[in-house]
Coordinates of C-alpha atoms in Angstrom, one line a residue:
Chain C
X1 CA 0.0 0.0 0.0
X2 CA 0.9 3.3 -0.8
X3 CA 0.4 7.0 0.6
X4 CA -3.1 7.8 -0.8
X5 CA -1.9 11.1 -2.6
X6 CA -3.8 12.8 -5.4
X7 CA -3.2 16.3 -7.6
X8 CA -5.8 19.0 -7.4
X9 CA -8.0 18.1 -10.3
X10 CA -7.9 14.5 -9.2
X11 CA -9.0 14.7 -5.4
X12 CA -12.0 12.8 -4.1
X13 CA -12.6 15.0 -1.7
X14 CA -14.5 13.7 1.7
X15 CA -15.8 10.9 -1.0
X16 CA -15.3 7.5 0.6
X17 CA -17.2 5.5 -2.6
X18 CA -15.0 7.8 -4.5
X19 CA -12.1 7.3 -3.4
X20 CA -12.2 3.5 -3.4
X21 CA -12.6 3.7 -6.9
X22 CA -9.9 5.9 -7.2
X23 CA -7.5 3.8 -5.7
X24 CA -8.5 0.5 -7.9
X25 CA -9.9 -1.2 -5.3
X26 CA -12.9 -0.7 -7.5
X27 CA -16.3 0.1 -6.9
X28 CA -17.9 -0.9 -3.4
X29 CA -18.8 -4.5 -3.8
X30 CA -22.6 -4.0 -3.8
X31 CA -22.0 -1.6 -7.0
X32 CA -19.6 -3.7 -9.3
X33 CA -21.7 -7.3 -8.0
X34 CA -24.8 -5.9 -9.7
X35 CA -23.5 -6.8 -13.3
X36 CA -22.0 -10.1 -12.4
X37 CA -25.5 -10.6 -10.8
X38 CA -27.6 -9.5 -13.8
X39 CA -26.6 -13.0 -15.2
X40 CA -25.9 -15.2 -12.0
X41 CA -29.6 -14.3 -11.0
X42 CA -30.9 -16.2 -13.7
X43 CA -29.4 -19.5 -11.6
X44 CA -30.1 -18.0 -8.5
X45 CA -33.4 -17.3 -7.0
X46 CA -33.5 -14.2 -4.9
X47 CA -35.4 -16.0 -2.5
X48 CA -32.3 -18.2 -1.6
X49 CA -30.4 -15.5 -0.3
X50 CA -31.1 -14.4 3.2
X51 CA -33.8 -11.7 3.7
X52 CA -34.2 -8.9 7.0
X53 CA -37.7 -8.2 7.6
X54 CA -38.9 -5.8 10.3
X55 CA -38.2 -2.7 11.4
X56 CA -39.9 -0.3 13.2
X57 CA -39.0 3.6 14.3
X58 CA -40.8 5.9 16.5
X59 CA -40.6 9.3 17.4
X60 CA -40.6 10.3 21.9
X61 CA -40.3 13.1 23.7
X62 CA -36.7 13.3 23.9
X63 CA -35.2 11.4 20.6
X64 CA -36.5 8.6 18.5
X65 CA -36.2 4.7 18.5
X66 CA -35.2 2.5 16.1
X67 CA -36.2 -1.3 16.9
X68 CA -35.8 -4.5 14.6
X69 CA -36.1 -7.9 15.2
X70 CA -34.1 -11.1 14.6
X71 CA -34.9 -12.9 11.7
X72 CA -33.1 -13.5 7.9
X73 CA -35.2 -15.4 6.0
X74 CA -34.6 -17.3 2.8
X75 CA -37.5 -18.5 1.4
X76 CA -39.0 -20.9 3.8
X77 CA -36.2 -21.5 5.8
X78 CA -34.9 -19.6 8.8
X79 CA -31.8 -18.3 7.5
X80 CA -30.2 -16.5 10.9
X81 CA -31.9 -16.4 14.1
X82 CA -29.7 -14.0 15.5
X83 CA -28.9 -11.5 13.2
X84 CA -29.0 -7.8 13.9
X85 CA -30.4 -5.5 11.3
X86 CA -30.2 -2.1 13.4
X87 CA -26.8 -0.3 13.7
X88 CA -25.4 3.0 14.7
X89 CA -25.1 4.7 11.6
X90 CA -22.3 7.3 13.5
X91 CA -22.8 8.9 17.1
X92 CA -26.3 10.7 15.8
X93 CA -27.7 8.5 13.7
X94 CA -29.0 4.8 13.2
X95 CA -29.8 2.8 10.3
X96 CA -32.2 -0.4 10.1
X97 CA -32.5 -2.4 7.1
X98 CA -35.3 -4.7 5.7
X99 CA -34.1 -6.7 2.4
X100 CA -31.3 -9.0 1.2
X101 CA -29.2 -8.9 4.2
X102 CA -26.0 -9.8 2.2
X103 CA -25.9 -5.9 0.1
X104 CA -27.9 -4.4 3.4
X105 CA -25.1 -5.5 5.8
X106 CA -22.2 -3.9 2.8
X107 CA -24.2 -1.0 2.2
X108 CA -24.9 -0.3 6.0
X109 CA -20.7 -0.6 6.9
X110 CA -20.2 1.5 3.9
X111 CA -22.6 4.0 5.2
X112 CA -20.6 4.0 8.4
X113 CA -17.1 4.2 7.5
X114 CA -18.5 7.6 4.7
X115 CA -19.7 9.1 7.8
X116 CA -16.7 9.5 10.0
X117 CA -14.2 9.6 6.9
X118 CA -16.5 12.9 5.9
X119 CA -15.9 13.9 9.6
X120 CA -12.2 13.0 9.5
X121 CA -11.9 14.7 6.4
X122 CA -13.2 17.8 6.6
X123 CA -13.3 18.0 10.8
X124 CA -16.9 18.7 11.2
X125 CA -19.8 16.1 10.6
X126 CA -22.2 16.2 8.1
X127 CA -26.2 17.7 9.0
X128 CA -28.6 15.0 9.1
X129 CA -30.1 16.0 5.9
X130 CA -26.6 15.7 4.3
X131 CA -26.5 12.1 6.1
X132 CA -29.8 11.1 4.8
X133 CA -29.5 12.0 1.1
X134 CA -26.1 10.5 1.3
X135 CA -27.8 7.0 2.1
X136 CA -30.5 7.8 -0.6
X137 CA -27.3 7.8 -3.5
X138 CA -26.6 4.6 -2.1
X139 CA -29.6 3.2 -2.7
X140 CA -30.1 4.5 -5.9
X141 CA -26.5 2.3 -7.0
X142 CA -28.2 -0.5 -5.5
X143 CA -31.2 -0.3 -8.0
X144 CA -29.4 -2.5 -10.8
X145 CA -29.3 -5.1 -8.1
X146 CA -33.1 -4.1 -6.8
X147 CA -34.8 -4.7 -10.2
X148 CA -32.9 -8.5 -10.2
X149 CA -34.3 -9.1 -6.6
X150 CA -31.8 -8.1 -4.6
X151 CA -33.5 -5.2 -2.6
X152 CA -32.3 -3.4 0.1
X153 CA -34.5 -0.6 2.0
X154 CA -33.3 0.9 5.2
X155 CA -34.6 3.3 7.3
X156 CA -32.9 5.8 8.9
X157 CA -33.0 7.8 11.9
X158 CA -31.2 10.6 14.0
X159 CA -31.1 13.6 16.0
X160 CA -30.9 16.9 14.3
X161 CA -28.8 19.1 15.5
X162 CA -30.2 22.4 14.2
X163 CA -33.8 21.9 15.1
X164 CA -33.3 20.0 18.1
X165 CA -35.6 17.0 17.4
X166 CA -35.5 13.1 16.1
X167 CA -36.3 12.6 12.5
X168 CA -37.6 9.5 10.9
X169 CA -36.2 8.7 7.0
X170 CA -37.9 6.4 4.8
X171 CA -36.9 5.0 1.2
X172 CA -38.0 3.0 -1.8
X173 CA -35.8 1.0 -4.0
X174 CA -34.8 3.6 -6.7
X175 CA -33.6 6.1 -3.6
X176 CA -36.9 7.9 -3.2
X177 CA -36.5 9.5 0.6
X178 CA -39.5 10.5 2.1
X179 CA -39.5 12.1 5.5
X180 CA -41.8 10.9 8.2
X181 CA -43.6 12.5 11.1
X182 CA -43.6 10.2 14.4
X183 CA -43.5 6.5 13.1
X184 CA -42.7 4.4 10.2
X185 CA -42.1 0.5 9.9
X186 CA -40.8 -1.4 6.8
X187 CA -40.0 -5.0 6.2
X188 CA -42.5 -8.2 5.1
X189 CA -44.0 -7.5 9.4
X190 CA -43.8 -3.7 8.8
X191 CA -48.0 -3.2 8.3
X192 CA -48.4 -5.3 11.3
X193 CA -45.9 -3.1 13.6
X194 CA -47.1 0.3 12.3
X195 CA -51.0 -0.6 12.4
X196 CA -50.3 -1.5 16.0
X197 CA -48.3 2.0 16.6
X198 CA -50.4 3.9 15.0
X199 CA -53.3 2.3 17.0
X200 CA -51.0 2.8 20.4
X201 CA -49.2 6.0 19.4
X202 CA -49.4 9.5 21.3
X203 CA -47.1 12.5 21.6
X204 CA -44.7 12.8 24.0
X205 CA -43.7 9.1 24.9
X206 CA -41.3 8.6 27.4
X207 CA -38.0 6.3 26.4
X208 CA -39.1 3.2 28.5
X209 CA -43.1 3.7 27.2
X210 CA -41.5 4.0 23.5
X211 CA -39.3 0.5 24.0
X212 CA -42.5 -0.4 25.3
X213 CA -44.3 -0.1 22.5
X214 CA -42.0 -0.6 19.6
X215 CA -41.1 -4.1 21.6
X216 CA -45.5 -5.0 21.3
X217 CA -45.2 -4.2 18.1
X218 CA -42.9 -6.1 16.9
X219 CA -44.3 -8.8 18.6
X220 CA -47.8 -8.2 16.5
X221 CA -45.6 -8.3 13.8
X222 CA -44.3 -11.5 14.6
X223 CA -47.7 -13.1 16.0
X224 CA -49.3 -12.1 11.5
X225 CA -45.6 -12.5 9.5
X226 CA -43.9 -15.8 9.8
X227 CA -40.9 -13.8 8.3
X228 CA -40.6 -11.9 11.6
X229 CA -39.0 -13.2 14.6
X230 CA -40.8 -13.1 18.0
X231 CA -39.3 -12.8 21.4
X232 CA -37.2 -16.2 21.8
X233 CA -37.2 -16.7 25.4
X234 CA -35.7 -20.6 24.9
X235 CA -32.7 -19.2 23.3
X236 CA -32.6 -15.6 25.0
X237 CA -32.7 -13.5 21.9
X238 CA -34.5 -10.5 22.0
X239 CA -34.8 -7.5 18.9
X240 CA -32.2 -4.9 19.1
X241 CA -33.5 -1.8 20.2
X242 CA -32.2 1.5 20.3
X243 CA -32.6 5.3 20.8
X244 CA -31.1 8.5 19.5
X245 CA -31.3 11.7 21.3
X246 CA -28.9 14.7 22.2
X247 CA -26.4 12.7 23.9
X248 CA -25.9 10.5 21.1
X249 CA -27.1 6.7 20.1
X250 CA -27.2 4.0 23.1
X251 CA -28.8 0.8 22.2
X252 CA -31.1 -0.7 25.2
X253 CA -29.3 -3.4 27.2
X254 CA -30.4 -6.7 26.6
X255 CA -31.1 -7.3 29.7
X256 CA -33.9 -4.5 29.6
X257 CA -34.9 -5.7 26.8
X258 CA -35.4 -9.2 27.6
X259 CA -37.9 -8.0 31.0
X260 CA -39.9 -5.5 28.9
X261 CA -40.3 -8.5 26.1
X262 CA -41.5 -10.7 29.0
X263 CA -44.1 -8.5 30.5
X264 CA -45.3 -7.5 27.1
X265 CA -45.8 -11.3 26.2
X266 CA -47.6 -11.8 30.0
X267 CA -49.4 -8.7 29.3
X268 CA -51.3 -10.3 25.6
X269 CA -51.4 -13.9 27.5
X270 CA -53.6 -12.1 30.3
X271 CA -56.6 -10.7 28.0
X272 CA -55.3 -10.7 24.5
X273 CA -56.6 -12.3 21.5
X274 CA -57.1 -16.1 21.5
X275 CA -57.2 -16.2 17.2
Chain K
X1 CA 26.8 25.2 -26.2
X2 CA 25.9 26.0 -22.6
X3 CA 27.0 23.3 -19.8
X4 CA 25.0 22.6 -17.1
X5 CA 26.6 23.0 -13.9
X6 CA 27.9 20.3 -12.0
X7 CA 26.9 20.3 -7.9
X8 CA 28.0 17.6 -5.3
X9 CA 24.9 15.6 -4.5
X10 CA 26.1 16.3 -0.9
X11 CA 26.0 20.0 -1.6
X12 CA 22.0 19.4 -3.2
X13 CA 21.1 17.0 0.1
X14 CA 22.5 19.8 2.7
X15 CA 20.9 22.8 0.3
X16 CA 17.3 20.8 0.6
X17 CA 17.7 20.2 4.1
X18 CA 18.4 23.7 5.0
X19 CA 15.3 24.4 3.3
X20 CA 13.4 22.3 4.8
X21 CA 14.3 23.3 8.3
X22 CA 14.2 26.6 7.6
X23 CA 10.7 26.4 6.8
X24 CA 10.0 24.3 10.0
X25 CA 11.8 26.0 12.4
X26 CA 9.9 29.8 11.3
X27 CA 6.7 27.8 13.0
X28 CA 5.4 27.2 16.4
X29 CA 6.8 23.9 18.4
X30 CA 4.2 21.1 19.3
X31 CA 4.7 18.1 22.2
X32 CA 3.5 14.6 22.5
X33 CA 3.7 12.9 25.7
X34 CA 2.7 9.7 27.6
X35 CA -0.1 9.9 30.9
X36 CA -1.8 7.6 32.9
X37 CA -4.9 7.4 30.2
X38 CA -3.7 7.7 26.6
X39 CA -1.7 9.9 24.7
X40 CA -1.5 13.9 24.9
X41 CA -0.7 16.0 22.5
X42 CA -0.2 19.6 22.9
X43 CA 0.5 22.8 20.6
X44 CA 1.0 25.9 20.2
X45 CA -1.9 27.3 17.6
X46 CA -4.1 30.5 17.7
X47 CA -6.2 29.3 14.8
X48 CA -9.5 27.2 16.0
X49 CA -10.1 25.9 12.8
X50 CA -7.0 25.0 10.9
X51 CA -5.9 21.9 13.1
X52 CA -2.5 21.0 13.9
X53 CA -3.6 17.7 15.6
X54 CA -6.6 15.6 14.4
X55 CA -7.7 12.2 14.3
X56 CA -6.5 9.3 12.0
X57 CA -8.5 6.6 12.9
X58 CA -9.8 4.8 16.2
X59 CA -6.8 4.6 18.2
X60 CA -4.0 7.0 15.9
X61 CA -3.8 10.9 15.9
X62 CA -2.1 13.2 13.4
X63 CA 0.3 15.8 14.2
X64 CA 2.0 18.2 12.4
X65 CA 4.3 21.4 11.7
X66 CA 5.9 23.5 9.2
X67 CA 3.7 24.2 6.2
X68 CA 0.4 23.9 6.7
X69 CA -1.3 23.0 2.6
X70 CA 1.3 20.6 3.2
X71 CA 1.0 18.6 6.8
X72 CA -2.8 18.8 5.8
X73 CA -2.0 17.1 2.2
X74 CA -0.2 14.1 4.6
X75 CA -3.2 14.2 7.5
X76 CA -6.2 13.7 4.5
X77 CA -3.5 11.0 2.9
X78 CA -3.1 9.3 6.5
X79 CA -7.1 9.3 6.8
X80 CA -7.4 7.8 3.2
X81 CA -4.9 5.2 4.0
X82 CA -6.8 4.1 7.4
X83 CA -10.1 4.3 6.2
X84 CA -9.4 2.0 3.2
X85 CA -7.1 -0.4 5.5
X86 CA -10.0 -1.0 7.5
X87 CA -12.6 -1.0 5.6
X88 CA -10.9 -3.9 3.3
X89 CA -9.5 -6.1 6.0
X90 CA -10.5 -5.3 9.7
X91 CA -10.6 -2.3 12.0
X92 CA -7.9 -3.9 14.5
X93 CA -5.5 -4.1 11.3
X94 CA -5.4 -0.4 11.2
X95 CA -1.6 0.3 12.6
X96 CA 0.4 3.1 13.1
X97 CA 3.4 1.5 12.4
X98 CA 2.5 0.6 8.9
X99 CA 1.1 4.7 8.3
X100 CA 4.3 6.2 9.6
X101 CA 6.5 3.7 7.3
X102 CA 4.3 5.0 4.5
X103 CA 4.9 8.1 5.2
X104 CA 8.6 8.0 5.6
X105 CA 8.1 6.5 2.4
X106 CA 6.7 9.4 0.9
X107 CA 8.5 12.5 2.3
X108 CA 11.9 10.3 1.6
X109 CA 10.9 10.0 -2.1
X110 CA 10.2 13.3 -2.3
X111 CA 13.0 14.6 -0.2
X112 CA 15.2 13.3 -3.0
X113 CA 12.7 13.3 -6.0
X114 CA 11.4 16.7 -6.1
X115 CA 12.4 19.8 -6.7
X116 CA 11.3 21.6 -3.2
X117 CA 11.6 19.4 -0.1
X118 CA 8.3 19.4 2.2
X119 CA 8.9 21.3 5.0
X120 CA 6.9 19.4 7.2
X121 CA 7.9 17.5 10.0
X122 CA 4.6 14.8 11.5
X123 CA 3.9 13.1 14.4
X124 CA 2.1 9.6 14.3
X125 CA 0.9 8.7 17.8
X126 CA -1.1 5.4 18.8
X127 CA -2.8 4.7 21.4
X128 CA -1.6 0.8 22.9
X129 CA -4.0 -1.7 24.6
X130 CA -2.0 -0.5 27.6
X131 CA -0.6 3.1 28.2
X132 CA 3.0 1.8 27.7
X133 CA 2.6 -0.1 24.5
X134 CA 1.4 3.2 22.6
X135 CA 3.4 5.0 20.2
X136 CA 5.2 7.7 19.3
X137 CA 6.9 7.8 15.4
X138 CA 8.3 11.1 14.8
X139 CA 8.8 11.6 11.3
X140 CA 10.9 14.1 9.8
X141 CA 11.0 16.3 6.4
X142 CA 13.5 14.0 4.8
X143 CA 11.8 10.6 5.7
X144 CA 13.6 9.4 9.0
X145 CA 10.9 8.2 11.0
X146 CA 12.1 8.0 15.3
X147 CA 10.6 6.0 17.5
X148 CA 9.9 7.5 20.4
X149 CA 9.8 7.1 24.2
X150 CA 7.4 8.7 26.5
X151 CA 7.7 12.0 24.9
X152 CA 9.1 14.0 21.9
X153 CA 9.0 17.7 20.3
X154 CA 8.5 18.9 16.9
X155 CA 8.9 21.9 15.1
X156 CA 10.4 25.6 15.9
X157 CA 12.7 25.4 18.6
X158 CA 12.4 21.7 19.5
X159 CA 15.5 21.8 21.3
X160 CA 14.9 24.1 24.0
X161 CA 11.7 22.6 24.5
X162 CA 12.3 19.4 25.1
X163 CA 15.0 20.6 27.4
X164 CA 12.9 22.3 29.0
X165 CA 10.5 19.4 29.3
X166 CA 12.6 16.6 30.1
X167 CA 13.1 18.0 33.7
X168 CA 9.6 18.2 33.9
X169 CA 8.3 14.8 32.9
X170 CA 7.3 12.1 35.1
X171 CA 5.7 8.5 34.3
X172 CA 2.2 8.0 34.2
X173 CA 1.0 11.6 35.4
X174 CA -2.2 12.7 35.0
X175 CA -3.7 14.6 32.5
X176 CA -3.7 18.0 34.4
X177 CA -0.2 17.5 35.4
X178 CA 0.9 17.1 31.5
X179 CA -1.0 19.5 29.9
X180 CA 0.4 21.8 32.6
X181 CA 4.3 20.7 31.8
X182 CA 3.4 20.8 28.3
X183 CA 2.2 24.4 28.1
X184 CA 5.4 25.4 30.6
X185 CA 7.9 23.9 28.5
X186 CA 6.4 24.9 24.8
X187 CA 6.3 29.0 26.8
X188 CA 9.7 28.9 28.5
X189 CA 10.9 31.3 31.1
X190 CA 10.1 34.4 29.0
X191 CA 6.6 34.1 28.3
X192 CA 3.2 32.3 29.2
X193 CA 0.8 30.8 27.2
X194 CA -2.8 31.2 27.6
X195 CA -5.6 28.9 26.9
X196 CA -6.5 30.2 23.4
X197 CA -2.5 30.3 22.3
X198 CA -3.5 26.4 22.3
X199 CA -4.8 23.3 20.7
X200 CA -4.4 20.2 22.7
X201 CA -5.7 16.9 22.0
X202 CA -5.8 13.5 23.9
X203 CA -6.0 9.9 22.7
X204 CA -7.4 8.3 25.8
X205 CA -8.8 5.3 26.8
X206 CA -12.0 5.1 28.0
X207 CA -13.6 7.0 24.8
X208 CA -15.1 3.9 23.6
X209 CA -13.9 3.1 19.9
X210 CA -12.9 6.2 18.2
X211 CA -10.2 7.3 21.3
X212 CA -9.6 10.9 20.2
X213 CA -10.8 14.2 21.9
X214 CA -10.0 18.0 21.2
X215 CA -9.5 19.2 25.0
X216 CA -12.5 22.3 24.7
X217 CA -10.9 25.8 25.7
X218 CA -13.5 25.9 28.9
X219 CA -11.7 22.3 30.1
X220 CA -8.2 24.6 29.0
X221 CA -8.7 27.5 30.6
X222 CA -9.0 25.7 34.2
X223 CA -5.9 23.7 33.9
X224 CA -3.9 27.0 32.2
X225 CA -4.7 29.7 34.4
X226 CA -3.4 28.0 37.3
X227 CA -0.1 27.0 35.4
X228 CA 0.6 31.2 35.1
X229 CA 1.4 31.7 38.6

């Protein structure tokens, strides 16, 4: 390896994507795999690769949440019981994905290391709005891949520094971003979670009535989509959940997570539905 | 017919290297030193925005003097180089061994390459999975990189100062206690240094993964005013 040096007109700039193809490591993987996958898919069903299903974000009183549960499906099969589809984006921001998890998981550490190289790079970090278009270009390179199956949709949440409030981000496959108000949930379990929000939802939730209800949710989600993992209380895995605020990201101890899933469970076993 | 003339390659090496540390010594010196939670760094900078010390990667800082368009050219290179590394392979394969040999690399090849010399001279500082397994490469203009112990001194009047600061220094002192030795040794006798004279930065344990943190003027201007008297 060499000293990454380059003249004036050549410069990437703050450009991670760009400057990996500037220095012939090529395009990010999920970018250059799309044509090799244009044929391979012929072979290759979609639904044999690994699948994320659902995530769910909500807005409180001091932040906003992002939740997802455990599941990768492929097909039929339980691909990964324990995989983790929600990440800190950077210390502001988070980013859950629904989709292939293969080109989710590449496009989300990809989205990572832009964000503090931007920081690095220029010595301040980018505004939220910068953050989420940023995510939007890489979906829209992903949409070779999306129109052969291979579809990744995240959704995207952090704490805005200027107006002093969570935001929710939602996208669609060609890198459509749509903002939204107080709650949003995508995935194959996503109408499940958000009717049950929606239905449960008021302003002003504090953080342990908003793990509270994102955790329910899910778990709707779970009881209607057989692609969507339920509390596993056999195996002890629980969703991931996590809030962002004006102290940063923090992502709910397990432990927390595990009680809250347990009373929410007794809660529907005590006068819940019986279908 | 004109003939070029002919000058001992001894007589270009010296002439660059005068040059060079011309151009270092006109700036402001800058200390890195060893204390009981990381790695400090310290130096002497009125400007709050054009950094002399930033962050490389998780557990590396960047240091510089001399020219600024230039130490920045090798800081942006050094993020490049890190963020690639670890993005590739791993984020614990991210060394600062391997960045300060690149950049000897460099600044050697263009020591003897080019026409001007860069008259930079850059400190590469790790942060250890224990306080005495970080590192200190001091790299100079014309590529010789020094590993250091415990402390070392860049820049304009790096003698004097580290002098100054090699009576002062003891092992694993805390970060008060270093900045304060730090700021007395980059002044000297004649003249003190006040909080916004300064940049200081820290690579510390106990940040979680990405180790660095600018040392805010408010935290400064406690731990300085005291140093005055």
């Amino acid at each position: 390896m060499n000293l990454p040096i380059f003249g004036v007109s050549e410069d990437p700039g703050p450009n991670f994507f760009k400057l990996l193809g500037s220095l012939d490591h090529g395009e990010p993987s999920f970018l250059k795999a799309s044509q090799t996958l244009k044929n391979g898919l012929e072979q290759v069903q979609s639904s044999d690769v690994p699948h994320g299903t659902t995530i769910v974000a909500i807005r409180f009183d001091e932040g906003v949440l992002i939740a997802g549960d455990r599941r990768a499906t492929a097909g039929n099969i339980i691909a990964d019981r324990r995989i983790e589809k929600v990440y800190p984006a950077d210390r502001y921001s988070a980013v859950g994905f629904a989709g292939s998890a293969g080109p989710a998981m590449e496009m989300v550490k990809l989205f990572q290391v832009q964000l503090e190289h931007y920081e690095k790079v220029e010595g301040v970090t980018l505004s939220l709005e910068g953050k989420a278009n940023q995510l939007a270009q890489m979906i829209r390179a992903n949409l070779p891949m999306a129109m052969q199956g291979l579809v990744v949709v995240p959704l995207f949440v952090g704490w805005d520094k200027e107006s002093l409030k969570g935001r929710i981000f939602n996208y669609d496959v060609t890198g459509g971003r749509y903002e939204e108000v107080d709650y949003y949930a995508i995935g194959s379990g996503g109408r499940e979670a958000q009717a049950y929000v929606k239905f449960a939802y008021r302003n002003q939730l504090s953080r342990q009535e908003v793990v509270r209800l994102s955790l329910r949710s899910l778990f709707e989600a779970a009881q209607e989509d057989s692609a969507t993992g339920g509390p596993d209380f056999m195996r002890g895995i629980y969703p991931v959940v996590a809030t962002v605020d004006e102290n940063g990201y923090e992502r709910v101890s397990e432990d927390q997570v595990a009680e809250i899933s347990k009373e929410v469970v007794n809660e529907v076993a005590q006068g819940g539905p019986r279908q | 017919m004109s003939m070029p003339y002919y000058v001992a390659p001894e007589q270009v090496m010296k002439d660059r290297a005068d040059y060079a540390r011309k151009g270092i010594a006109r700036g402001r010196a800058l200390l890195g030193t060893l204390y009981d939670q990381g790695v400090l760094i310290c130096a002497e900078n009125p400007s709050r925005s054009l950094h002399k010390i930033s962050e490389i990667y998780d557990r590396i800082a960047f240091a510089g003097v001399g020219k600024y368009n230039e130490f920045d050219q090798l800081r942006v290179a050094g993020v490049r180089h890190a963020d690639t590394k670890g993005y590739a392979y791993s984020r614990h394969d991210v060394d600062a061994r391997s960045l300060a040999n690149i950049y000897a690399q460099y600044l050697g090849q263009v020591f003897t390459h080019e026409m001007k010399p860069m008259e930079v001279e850059i400190l590469v500082a790790e942060l250890g999975p224990s306080i005495s397994e970080s590192q200190l490469y001091h790299i100079l203009y014309d590529g010789t990189v020094v590993d250091e112990t415990n402390y070392c001194v860049l820049g304009g009047d790096a003698e004097a100062v580290l002098g100054r600061f090699s009576t002062l220094f003891e092992s694993s002192w805390s970060l008060e206690q270093a900045i304060k030795a730090s700021v007395k040794a980059l002044a000297g006798p004649d003249r003190g240094l006040l909080a916004n004279d300064l940049e200081v930065a820290v690579l510390s344990q106990g940040n979680g993964r990405r180790t660095f943190r600018r040392i805010s003027q408010e935290e400064l201007k406690e731990i300085v005013t005291v140093t005055k008297e």
